[in-house]
PDB file of C-alpha atoms in Angstrom:
ATOM      1  CA  MET A   1       0.000   0.000   0.000  1.00 63.00           C
ATOM      2  CA  GLU A   2       1.298   3.470  -0.805  1.00 74.00           C
ATOM      3  CA  ARG A   3       0.414   7.127  -1.133  1.00 78.00           C
ATOM      4  CA  THR A   4       2.137   9.973  -2.955  1.00 74.00           C
ATOM      5  CA  VAL A   5       3.770  12.659  -0.804  1.00 76.00           C
ATOM      6  CA  ILE A   6       5.724  15.816  -1.580  1.00 77.00           C
ATOM      7  CA  SER A   7       9.398  15.021  -2.206  1.00 83.00           C
ATOM      8  CA  ASP A   8      12.128  16.917  -0.370  1.00 92.00           C
ATOM      9  CA  VAL A   9      14.978  15.093  -2.154  1.00 96.00           C
ATOM     10  CA  PRO A  10      15.887  16.604  -5.549  1.00 95.00           C
ATOM     11  CA  GLY A  11      15.513  14.221  -8.452  1.00 96.00           C
ATOM     12  CA  PHE A  12      13.484  11.663  -6.502  1.00 97.00           C
ATOM     13  CA  GLU A  13       9.747  11.232  -6.152  1.00 96.00           C
ATOM     14  CA  ALA A  14       8.450  10.385  -2.692  1.00 96.00           C
ATOM     15  CA  ARG A  15       5.953   7.762  -1.621  1.00 95.00           C
ATOM     16  CA  GLY A  16       4.517   6.764   1.692  1.00 96.00           C
ATOM     17  CA  MET A  17       4.793   2.966   1.630  1.00 97.00           C
ATOM     18  CA  ILE A  18       3.104   0.716   4.167  1.00 96.00           C
ATOM     19  CA  PHE A  19       4.255  -2.797   5.031  1.00 96.00           C
ATOM     20  CA  GLY A  20       3.172  -4.693   8.114  1.00 94.00           C
ATOM     21  CA  GLY A  21       1.023  -1.753   9.139  1.00 94.00           C
ATOM     22  CA  GLU A  22       4.007   0.625   9.304  1.00 95.00           C
ATOM     23  CA  GLU A  23       4.381   3.548   6.907  1.00 96.00           C
ATOM     24  CA  ARG A  24       7.731   4.979   5.852  1.00 96.00           C
ATOM     25  CA  ARG A  25       8.714   7.488   3.220  1.00 96.00           C
ATOM     26  CA  VAL A  26      10.567   6.010   0.249  1.00 98.00           C
ATOM     27  CA  TYR A  27      12.322   8.047  -2.443  1.00 98.00           C
ATOM     28  CA  ARG A  28      12.291   6.594  -5.944  1.00 98.00           C
ATOM     29  CA  ALA A  29      14.066   7.459  -9.191  1.00 98.00           C
ATOM     30  CA  GLY A  30      15.362   5.798 -12.331  1.00 98.00           C
ATOM     31  CA  SER A  31      14.503   2.777 -14.407  1.00 97.00           C
ATOM     32  CA  GLY A  32      15.852  -0.736 -14.726  1.00 97.00           C
ATOM     33  CA  PRO A  33      16.492  -3.393 -12.055  1.00 98.00           C
ATOM     34  CA  ALA A  34      15.611  -2.325  -8.510  1.00 98.00           C
ATOM     35  CA  VAL A  35      18.254  -1.368  -5.960  1.00 98.00           C
ATOM     36  CA  ILE A  36      17.395  -0.557  -2.335  1.00 98.00           C
ATOM     37  CA  VAL A  37      19.752   2.155  -1.036  1.00 98.00           C
ATOM     38  CA  MET A  38      19.802   2.306   2.770  1.00 98.00           C
ATOM     39  CA  SER A  39      21.476   5.387   4.171  1.00 97.00           C
ATOM     40  CA  GLU A  40      24.142   5.604   6.818  1.00 96.00           C
ATOM     41  CA  VAL A  41      23.844   7.696   9.972  1.00 93.00           C
ATOM     42  CA  PRO A  42      22.632  10.426  10.171  1.00 95.00           C
ATOM     43  CA  GLY A  43      20.319   9.742   7.228  1.00 96.00           C
ATOM     44  CA  ILE A  44      19.690  10.728   3.637  1.00 97.00           C
ATOM     45  CA  THR A  45      22.377  13.400   3.450  1.00 97.00           C
ATOM     46  CA  PRO A  46      23.365  15.221   0.234  1.00 96.00           C
ATOM     47  CA  ALA A  47      26.303  12.793  -0.120  1.00 96.00           C
ATOM     48  CA  VAL A  48      23.985   9.784   0.119  1.00 98.00           C
ATOM     49  CA  VAL A  49      21.667  11.321  -2.474  1.00 98.00           C
ATOM     50  CA  SER A  50      24.638  11.935  -4.760  1.00 98.00           C
ATOM     51  CA  PHE A  51      25.600   8.266  -4.464  1.00 98.00           C
ATOM     52  CA  ALA A  52      22.015   7.141  -5.081  1.00 98.00           C
ATOM     53  CA  GLN A  53      21.929   9.279  -8.227  1.00 98.00           C
ATOM     54  CA  ARG A  54      25.049   7.482  -9.461  1.00 98.00           C
ATOM     55  CA  VAL A  55      23.173   4.197  -9.057  1.00 98.00           C
ATOM     56  CA  VAL A  56      20.265   5.652 -11.042  1.00 98.00           C
ATOM     57  CA  ASP A  57      22.612   6.892 -13.761  1.00 98.00           C
ATOM     58  CA  ALA A  58      24.112   3.393 -13.981  1.00 98.00           C
ATOM     59  CA  GLY A  59      20.737   2.044 -15.130  1.00 98.00           C
ATOM     60  CA  HIS A  60      18.828   1.109 -11.985  1.00 98.00           C
ATOM     61  CA  THR A  61      15.626   2.037 -10.216  1.00 98.00           C
ATOM     62  CA  VAL A  62      16.577   3.256  -6.750  1.00 98.00           C
ATOM     63  CA  PHE A  63      14.264   2.873  -3.773  1.00 98.00           C
ATOM     64  CA  MET A  64      15.695   4.853  -0.847  1.00 98.00           C
ATOM     65  CA  PRO A  65      13.734   4.493   2.422  1.00 98.00           C
ATOM     66  CA  LEU A  66      13.881   7.130   5.134  1.00 97.00           C
ATOM     67  CA  LEU A  67      15.083   5.115   8.128  1.00 97.00           C
ATOM     68  CA  PHE A  68      16.272   7.939  10.398  1.00 96.00           C
ATOM     69  CA  GLY A  69      17.201  11.608  10.370  1.00 94.00           C
ATOM     70  CA  GLN A  70      16.028  14.484   8.177  1.00 95.00           C
ATOM     71  CA  PRO A  71      16.425  14.281   4.381  1.00 96.00           C
ATOM     72  CA  MET A  72      19.089  16.529   2.849  1.00 96.00           C
ATOM     73  CA  ARG A  73      20.465  17.695   6.202  1.00 94.00           C
ATOM     74  CA  ALA A  74      24.257  17.926   6.336  1.00 89.00           C
ATOM     75  CA  PRO A  75      25.969  15.492   8.757  1.00 87.00           C
ATOM     76  CA  GLN A  76      27.163  17.828  11.519  1.00 85.00           C
ATOM     77  CA  ARG A  77      28.644  15.965  14.491  1.00 86.00           C
ATOM     78  CA  GLY A  78      26.038  17.030  17.065  1.00 91.00           C
ATOM     79  CA  TYR A  79      23.144  16.149  14.784  1.00 92.00           C
ATOM     80  CA  ALA A  80      24.712  12.792  13.929  1.00 88.00           C
ATOM     81  CA  MET A  81      25.163  11.936  17.618  1.00 91.00           C
ATOM     82  CA  ARG A  82      21.498  12.698  18.316  1.00 94.00           C
ATOM     83  CA  VAL A  83      20.431  10.399  15.492  1.00 94.00           C
ATOM     84  CA  ILE A  84      22.712   7.619  16.767  1.00 90.00           C
ATOM     85  CA  LEU A  85      21.357   7.894  20.295  1.00 92.00           C
ATOM     86  CA  LYS A  86      17.770   7.810  19.052  1.00 93.00           C
ATOM     87  CA  ALA A  87      18.521   4.730  16.937  1.00 91.00           C
ATOM     88  CA  CYS A  88      20.215   3.007  19.873  1.00 89.00           C
ATOM     89  CA  ILE A  89      17.059   3.167  21.999  1.00 92.00           C
ATOM     90  CA  SER A  90      14.690   2.408  19.137  1.00 92.00           C
ATOM     91  CA  ARG A  91      13.008  -0.999  19.092  1.00 91.00           C
ATOM     92  CA  GLU A  92      13.684  -1.167  15.340  1.00 94.00           C
ATOM     93  CA  PHE A  93      17.475  -1.346  15.755  1.00 95.00           C
ATOM     94  CA  ARG A  94      19.372  -3.874  17.882  1.00 94.00           C
ATOM     95  CA  VAL A  95      22.809  -2.316  17.906  1.00 93.00           C
ATOM     96  CA  LEU A  96      24.414  -5.027  20.065  1.00 92.00           C
ATOM     97  CA  ALA A  97      22.801  -8.102  18.503  1.00 94.00           C
ATOM     98  CA  ALA A  98      25.461 -10.444  17.147  1.00 94.00           C
ATOM     99  CA  ASN A  99      23.358 -13.370  15.933  1.00 93.00           C
ATOM    100  CA  GLN A 100      20.127 -11.711  14.893  1.00 95.00           C
ATOM    101  CA  SER A 101      19.226  -8.803  12.640  1.00 97.00           C
ATOM    102  CA  SER A 102      17.268  -5.680  13.555  1.00 97.00           C
ATOM    103  CA  PRO A 103      13.441  -5.843  13.394  1.00 96.00           C
ATOM    104  CA  ILE A 104      13.361  -3.156  10.704  1.00 97.00           C
ATOM    105  CA  VAL A 105      14.809  -5.703   8.261  1.00 98.00           C
ATOM    106  CA  ASP A 106      11.349  -7.300   7.954  1.00 98.00           C
ATOM    107  CA  TRP A 107      10.009  -3.999   6.559  1.00 98.00           C
ATOM    108  CA  LEU A 108      12.979  -3.721   4.208  1.00 98.00           C
ATOM    109  CA  ARG A 109      12.394  -7.241   2.897  1.00 98.00           C
ATOM    110  CA  ALA A 110       8.813  -6.278   2.069  1.00 98.00           C
ATOM    111  CA  LEU A 111      10.109  -3.200   0.253  1.00 98.00           C
ATOM    112  CA  ALA A 112      12.504  -5.378  -1.767  1.00 98.00           C
ATOM    113  CA  ARG A 113       9.684  -7.723  -2.759  1.00 98.00           C
ATOM    114  CA  CYS A 114       7.528  -4.771  -3.815  1.00 98.00           C
ATOM    115  CA  ALA A 115      10.379  -3.187  -5.774  1.00 98.00           C
ATOM    116  CA  HIS A 116      11.037  -6.446  -7.602  1.00 98.00           C
ATOM    117  CA  GLY A 117       7.353  -6.714  -8.451  1.00 97.00           C
ATOM    118  CA  GLU A 118       7.444  -3.229  -9.966  1.00 97.00           C
ATOM    119  CA  CYS A 119      10.758  -3.495 -11.810  1.00 97.00           C
ATOM    120  CA  GLY A 120      11.051  -7.194 -12.610  1.00 96.00           C
ATOM    121  CA  GLY A 121      14.372  -8.692 -13.635  1.00 95.00           C
ATOM    122  CA  ARG A 122      16.531 -11.381 -12.047  1.00 96.00           C
ATOM    123  CA  GLY A 123      16.481  -9.857  -8.606  1.00 98.00           C
ATOM    124  CA  VAL A 124      17.154  -6.822  -6.441  1.00 98.00           C
ATOM    125  CA  GLY A 125      20.270  -5.053  -5.243  1.00 98.00           C
ATOM    126  CA  ALA A 126      20.540  -3.886  -1.629  1.00 98.00           C
ATOM    127  CA  ILE A 127      23.153  -1.402  -0.446  1.00 98.00           C
ATOM    128  CA  GLY A 128      23.581  -0.871   3.281  1.00 98.00           C
ATOM    129  CA  MET A 129      25.943   1.616   4.896  1.00 98.00           C
ATOM    130  CA  CYS A 130      27.194   1.865   8.484  1.00 97.00           C
ATOM    131  CA  PHE A 131      24.160   1.124  10.729  1.00 95.00           C
ATOM    132  CA  THR A 132      22.382  -0.481   7.786  1.00 98.00           C
ATOM    133  CA  GLY A 133      25.424  -2.241   6.315  1.00 98.00           C
ATOM    134  CA  ASN A 134      24.598  -5.800   7.348  1.00 97.00           C
ATOM    135  CA  PHE A 135      20.894  -5.305   6.627  1.00 98.00           C
ATOM    136  CA  ALA A 136      21.748  -6.038   2.992  1.00 98.00           C
ATOM    137  CA  LEU A 137      22.983  -9.493   4.032  1.00 98.00           C
ATOM    138  CA  ALA A 138      19.993 -10.246   6.255  1.00 98.00           C
ATOM    139  CA  MET A 139      17.603  -9.188   3.474  1.00 98.00           C
ATOM    140  CA  MET A 140      18.624 -12.257   1.436  1.00 98.00           C
ATOM    141  CA  LEU A 141      16.090 -14.207   3.501  1.00 98.00           C
ATOM    142  CA  ASP A 142      12.523 -14.025   2.132  1.00 97.00           C
ATOM    143  CA  ALA A 143      13.372 -11.323  -0.417  1.00 98.00           C
ATOM    144  CA  PRO A 144      14.752 -11.473  -3.996  1.00 98.00           C
ATOM    145  CA  VAL A 145      18.109  -9.884  -3.077  1.00 98.00           C
ATOM    146  CA  LEU A 146      20.911 -11.183  -5.309  1.00 98.00           C
ATOM    147  CA  ALA A 147      23.350  -8.267  -5.049  1.00 98.00           C
ATOM    148  CA  PRO A 148      23.947  -7.208  -1.435  1.00 98.00           C
ATOM    149  CA  VAL A 149      26.563  -4.487  -0.875  1.00 98.00           C
ATOM    150  CA  LEU A 150      27.829  -4.084   2.694  1.00 98.00           C
ATOM    151  CA  ALA A 151      29.494  -0.677   3.003  1.00 98.00           C
ATOM    152  CA  GLN A 152      31.318  -0.295   6.349  1.00 98.00           C
ATOM    153  CA  PRO A 153      28.805  -2.565   8.193  1.00 98.00           C
ATOM    154  CA  SER A 154      28.920  -1.324  11.784  1.00 97.00           C
ATOM    155  CA  LEU A 155      26.441  -3.501  13.695  1.00 97.00           C
ATOM    156  CA  PRO A 156      26.789  -4.989  16.162  1.00 97.00           C
ATOM    157  CA  PHE A 157      28.854  -2.325  17.903  1.00 95.00           C
ATOM    158  CA  ALA A 158      32.291  -3.882  18.332  1.00 94.00           C
ATOM    159  CA  PHE A 159      32.549  -3.692  22.122  1.00 93.00           C
ATOM    160  CA  THR A 160      33.783  -7.269  22.581  1.00 95.00           C
ATOM    161  CA  LYS A 161      35.954  -9.686  20.622  1.00 93.00           C
ATOM    162  CA  ALA A 162      32.913 -11.787  19.699  1.00 94.00           C
ATOM    163  CA  LYS A 163      31.023  -8.779  18.417  1.00 96.00           C
ATOM    164  CA  ARG A 164      33.984  -7.617  16.316  1.00 97.00           C
ATOM    165  CA  GLY A 165      33.540 -10.693  14.150  1.00 97.00           C
ATOM    166  CA  ALA A 166      29.739 -10.819  14.226  1.00 97.00           C
ATOM    167  CA  LEU A 167      27.497 -10.217  11.207  1.00 97.00           C
ATOM    168  CA  HIS A 168      24.261  -8.946  12.813  1.00 97.00           C
ATOM    169  CA  ALA A 169      22.402 -11.791  11.134  1.00 98.00           C
ATOM    170  CA  SER A 170      20.704 -14.937  12.350  1.00 98.00           C
ATOM    171  CA  ALA A 171      21.704 -18.464  11.417  1.00 97.00           C
ATOM    172  CA  GLN A 172      18.568 -18.643   9.253  1.00 98.00           C
ATOM    173  CA  GLU A 173      19.517 -15.453   7.407  1.00 98.00           C
ATOM    174  CA  ILE A 174      23.071 -16.655   6.815  1.00 98.00           C
ATOM    175  CA  GLN A 175      21.764 -19.989   5.548  1.00 98.00           C
ATOM    176  CA  ALA A 176      19.423 -18.153   3.164  1.00 98.00           C
ATOM    177  CA  ALA A 177      22.423 -16.250   1.810  1.00 98.00           C
ATOM    178  CA  HIS A 178      24.251 -19.551   1.187  1.00 98.00           C
ATOM    179  CA  GLU A 179      21.221 -20.951  -0.616  1.00 98.00           C
ATOM    180  CA  LYS A 180      20.902 -17.906  -2.881  1.00 98.00           C
ATOM    181  CA  ILE A 181      24.620 -18.095  -3.659  1.00 98.00           C
ATOM    182  CA  GLU A 182      24.367 -21.787  -4.496  1.00 98.00           C
ATOM    183  CA  ASN A 183      21.069 -21.795  -6.370  1.00 97.00           C
ATOM    184  CA  GLN A 184      20.588 -18.302  -7.819  1.00 97.00           C
ATOM    185  CA  GLY A 185      24.088 -16.970  -8.394  1.00 97.00           C
ATOM    186  CA  ALA A 186      23.987 -14.351  -5.643  1.00 98.00           C
ATOM    187  CA  ARG A 187      27.269 -12.734  -4.596  1.00 98.00           C
ATOM    188  CA  ILE A 188      28.272 -10.331  -1.817  1.00 98.00           C
ATOM    189  CA  LEU A 189      30.395  -7.168  -2.003  1.00 98.00           C
ATOM    190  CA  ALA A 190      31.795  -5.604   1.184  1.00 98.00           C
ATOM    191  CA  LEU A 191      33.735  -2.335   1.597  1.00 98.00           C
ATOM    192  CA  ARG A 192      35.606  -0.732   4.492  1.00 98.00           C
ATOM    193  CA  PHE A 193      38.526   1.464   5.488  1.00 98.00           C
ATOM    194  CA  ILE A 194      41.286  -0.516   7.179  1.00 97.00           C
ATOM    195  CA  GLN A 195      41.549   1.855  10.155  1.00 96.00           C
ATOM    196  CA  ASP A 196      37.789   2.129  10.774  1.00 97.00           C
ATOM    197  CA  PRO A 197      37.082   1.113  14.406  1.00 96.00           C
ATOM    198  CA  MET A 198      33.349   0.901  13.705  1.00 96.00           C
ATOM    199  CA  CYS A 199      33.883  -1.816  11.093  1.00 98.00           C
ATOM    200  CA  PRO A 200      36.769  -3.972  12.355  1.00 97.00           C
ATOM    201  CA  GLY A 201      38.817  -6.321  10.230  1.00 98.00           C
ATOM    202  CA  GLU A 202      37.516  -9.361  12.128  1.00 98.00           C
ATOM    203  CA  ARG A 203      34.086  -8.735  10.585  1.00 98.00           C
ATOM    204  CA  PHE A 204      35.479  -9.006   7.079  1.00 98.00           C
ATOM    205  CA  ALA A 205      37.517 -12.057   8.034  1.00 98.00           C
ATOM    206  CA  ARG A 206      34.261 -13.665   9.204  1.00 98.00           C
ATOM    207  CA  LEU A 207      32.579 -12.799   5.898  1.00 98.00           C
ATOM    208  CA  ARG A 208      35.413 -14.460   3.972  1.00 98.00           C
ATOM    209  CA  ALA A 209      35.398 -17.515   6.241  1.00 98.00           C
ATOM    210  CA  GLU A 210      31.624 -17.855   5.940  1.00 98.00           C
ATOM    211  CA  PHE A 211      31.125 -17.230   2.222  1.00 98.00           C
ATOM    212  CA  GLY A 212      34.507 -17.939   0.633  1.00 98.00           C
ATOM    213  CA  ALA A 213      34.797 -16.961  -3.023  1.00 98.00           C
ATOM    214  CA  ALA A 214      31.209 -15.697  -3.068  1.00 98.00           C
ATOM    215  CA  VAL A 215      32.202 -12.580  -1.117  1.00 98.00           C
ATOM    216  CA  GLU A 216      34.413  -9.862  -2.560  1.00 98.00           C
ATOM    217  CA  THR A 217      35.999  -7.551   0.009  1.00 98.00           C
ATOM    218  CA  ILE A 218      37.563  -4.160  -0.638  1.00 98.00           C
ATOM    219  CA  GLU A 219      39.644  -2.643   2.191  1.00 98.00           C
ATOM    220  CA  ILE A 220      41.167   0.804   1.728  1.00 98.00           C
ATOM    221  CA  ASP A 221      43.850   2.654   3.669  1.00 96.00           C
ATOM    222  CA  GLU A 222      42.351   5.855   5.079  1.00 94.00           C
ATOM    223  CA  LYS A 223      45.183   7.918   3.589  1.00 92.00           C
ATOM    224  CA  TYR A 224      43.187   7.614   0.361  1.00 90.00           C
ATOM    225  CA  ALA A 225      40.056   9.111   1.952  1.00 90.00           C
ATOM    226  CA  GLY A 226      38.648  12.542   1.221  1.00 79.00           C
ATOM    227  CA  SER A 227      38.418  15.299   3.824  1.00 73.00           C
ATOM    228  CA  GLY A 228      34.638  15.739   3.847  1.00 69.00           C
ATOM    229  CA  PHE A 229      34.196  14.226   7.315  1.00 71.00           C
ATOM    230  CA  PRO A 230      36.495  13.873  10.350  1.00 75.00           C
ATOM    231  CA  LYS A 231      38.781  10.842  10.504  1.00 84.00           C
ATOM    232  CA  PRO A 232      39.101   7.962  11.218  1.00 92.00           C
ATOM    233  CA  ALA A 233      37.735   7.423   7.728  1.00 95.00           C
ATOM    234  CA  HIS A 234      34.431   5.560   7.605  1.00 95.00           C
ATOM    235  CA  SER A 235      32.160   6.250   4.620  1.00 96.00           C
ATOM    236  CA  VAL A 236      33.697   4.663   1.526  1.00 97.00           C
ATOM    237  CA  LEU A 237      31.002   5.620  -0.987  1.00 98.00           C
ATOM    238  CA  THR A 238      29.953   9.027   0.382  1.00 96.00           C
ATOM    239  CA  ASN A 239      31.738  11.336   2.829  1.00 93.00           C
ATOM    240  CA  HIS A 240      35.251  10.013   2.300  1.00 95.00           C
ATOM    241  CA  LEU A 241      34.974   9.441  -1.439  1.00 95.00           C
ATOM    242  CA  ILE A 242      37.571  11.169  -3.626  1.00 95.00           C
ATOM    243  CA  ASP A 243      35.679  11.242  -6.889  1.00 95.00           C
ATOM    244  CA  GLU A 244      38.671  11.222  -9.218  1.00 95.00           C
ATOM    245  CA  VAL A 245      39.743   8.508 -11.641  1.00 96.00           C
ATOM    246  CA  GLY A 246      42.430   6.272 -10.138  1.00 96.00           C
ATOM    247  CA  GLU A 247      41.637   7.064  -6.505  1.00 96.00           C
ATOM    248  CA  PRO A 248      40.965   3.900  -4.431  1.00 97.00           C
ATOM    249  CA  THR A 249      37.633   5.215  -3.167  1.00 97.00           C
ATOM    250  CA  ARG A 250      36.525   6.019  -6.715  1.00 97.00           C
ATOM    251  CA  GLN A 251      37.635   2.530  -7.754  1.00 98.00           C
ATOM    252  CA  ALA A 252      35.456   1.138  -4.951  1.00 98.00           C
ATOM    253  CA  LEU A 253      32.509   3.175  -6.219  1.00 98.00           C
ATOM    254  CA  ASP A 254      33.073   2.010  -9.785  1.00 98.00           C
ATOM    255  CA  ARG A 255      33.347  -1.604  -8.619  1.00 98.00           C
ATOM    256  CA  THR A 256      30.070  -1.253  -6.689  1.00 98.00           C
ATOM    257  CA  LEU A 257      28.246  -0.075  -9.803  1.00 98.00           C
ATOM    258  CA  ALA A 258      29.835  -2.848 -11.888  1.00 98.00           C
ATOM    259  CA  PHE A 259      28.861  -5.441  -9.261  1.00 98.00           C
ATOM    260  CA  LEU A 260      25.221  -4.337  -9.421  1.00 98.00           C
ATOM    261  CA  ARG A 261      25.285  -4.487 -13.205  1.00 98.00           C
ATOM    262  CA  GLU A 262      26.822  -7.960 -13.232  1.00 97.00           C
ATOM    263  CA  GLN A 263      24.440  -9.398 -10.669  1.00 98.00           C
ATOM    264  CA  LEU A 264      21.214  -7.838 -11.901  1.00 98.00           C
ATOM    265  CA  ALA A 265      21.678  -7.964 -15.678  1.00 91.00           C
ATOM    266  CA  PRO A 266      19.124 -10.164 -17.457  1.00 81.00           C
ATOM    267  CA  THR A 267      20.172 -13.772 -17.875  1.00 68.00           C
ATOM    268  CA  PRO A 268      21.014 -14.433 -21.548  1.00 54.00           C
ATOM    269  CA  ARG A 269      18.606 -16.775 -23.258  1.00 48.00           C
ATOM    270  CA  ALA A 270      19.992 -20.079 -24.473  1.00 45.00           C
ATOM    271  CA  SER A 271      20.261 -20.199 -28.273  1.00 41.00           C
TER     272      SER A 271
END
C-alpha cells in the first residue's frame, strides 16, 4: 500500500509505503532493475543522495527508504550523535545483537519484494551503509536480493571480541544467503577502510570464512580518503569518497556499480 507525498529530495519522487502496518517514506528514481539504497547515519544526506543518483545513472531504479534523520540535512557531528542515540534506543534497531538482525529488516524485505514486483528482472540489489550495512545481508532471507553491498557494516557495535567478528544476522539469514549463492548466483560485495574502528577487520575475516569466493571484500587505507568528514575514515562511498579517476575510493565506487550491473543484468537466453 502506498500514497504519494511531496518530495524533499531533488531528483526523486516520494511515496509513503506501508508494510506490516508501518508507513515509511521512500524516495524513488530511475529505471531498470531495482536497488534498495539504505542510508548511513545520520540519514539521507546530500552525499547519500549523490551516491544514489550514481546508481540511477548506472541504469537502476533506486528505492531509498527514510530510516532515520532528516532528508538533505548535512551530517554535523552534534546532529549525527542525536540520530545515533535515538537509533540506539529504538526498538527497530538492535545495535548489540550479534546473531540476529534488527526488526526493521522485515520492513525492508517487504520493500525489496515490492520493488522487484514493480521493476522485474533477475532480482534486487541492496546497499547498506554503516548502521544499515549488514541489513543487505539479512535481506537475502525471504526477499529477492541477489546483489547485497555491505558498506562499512557497523552492527553490532564492536565492544567485545565476539562482536567484532559478528554479522548482525541470524543463522537462518546466513543460511538463506548460502542458498541464494548456491542456487541463484547471488554474490556479496563488502567495503571498508582498514583503520575504521566501527567496522573492524575481524568482521570481514568472518565474511570471507563464511562465504569464501562468493564474497568480494575491498579494504582501503584511510590515507586515500577525502576530507569531507572527520577521521578515522568511515564512509567509503559518500563522505570520504575522492571522486577522481584512479583514486581507491573512486575505484570502490566504480566496482560497486559494476557489481550491481553484473548481478542484476538479465540472464542471456539459451540459443
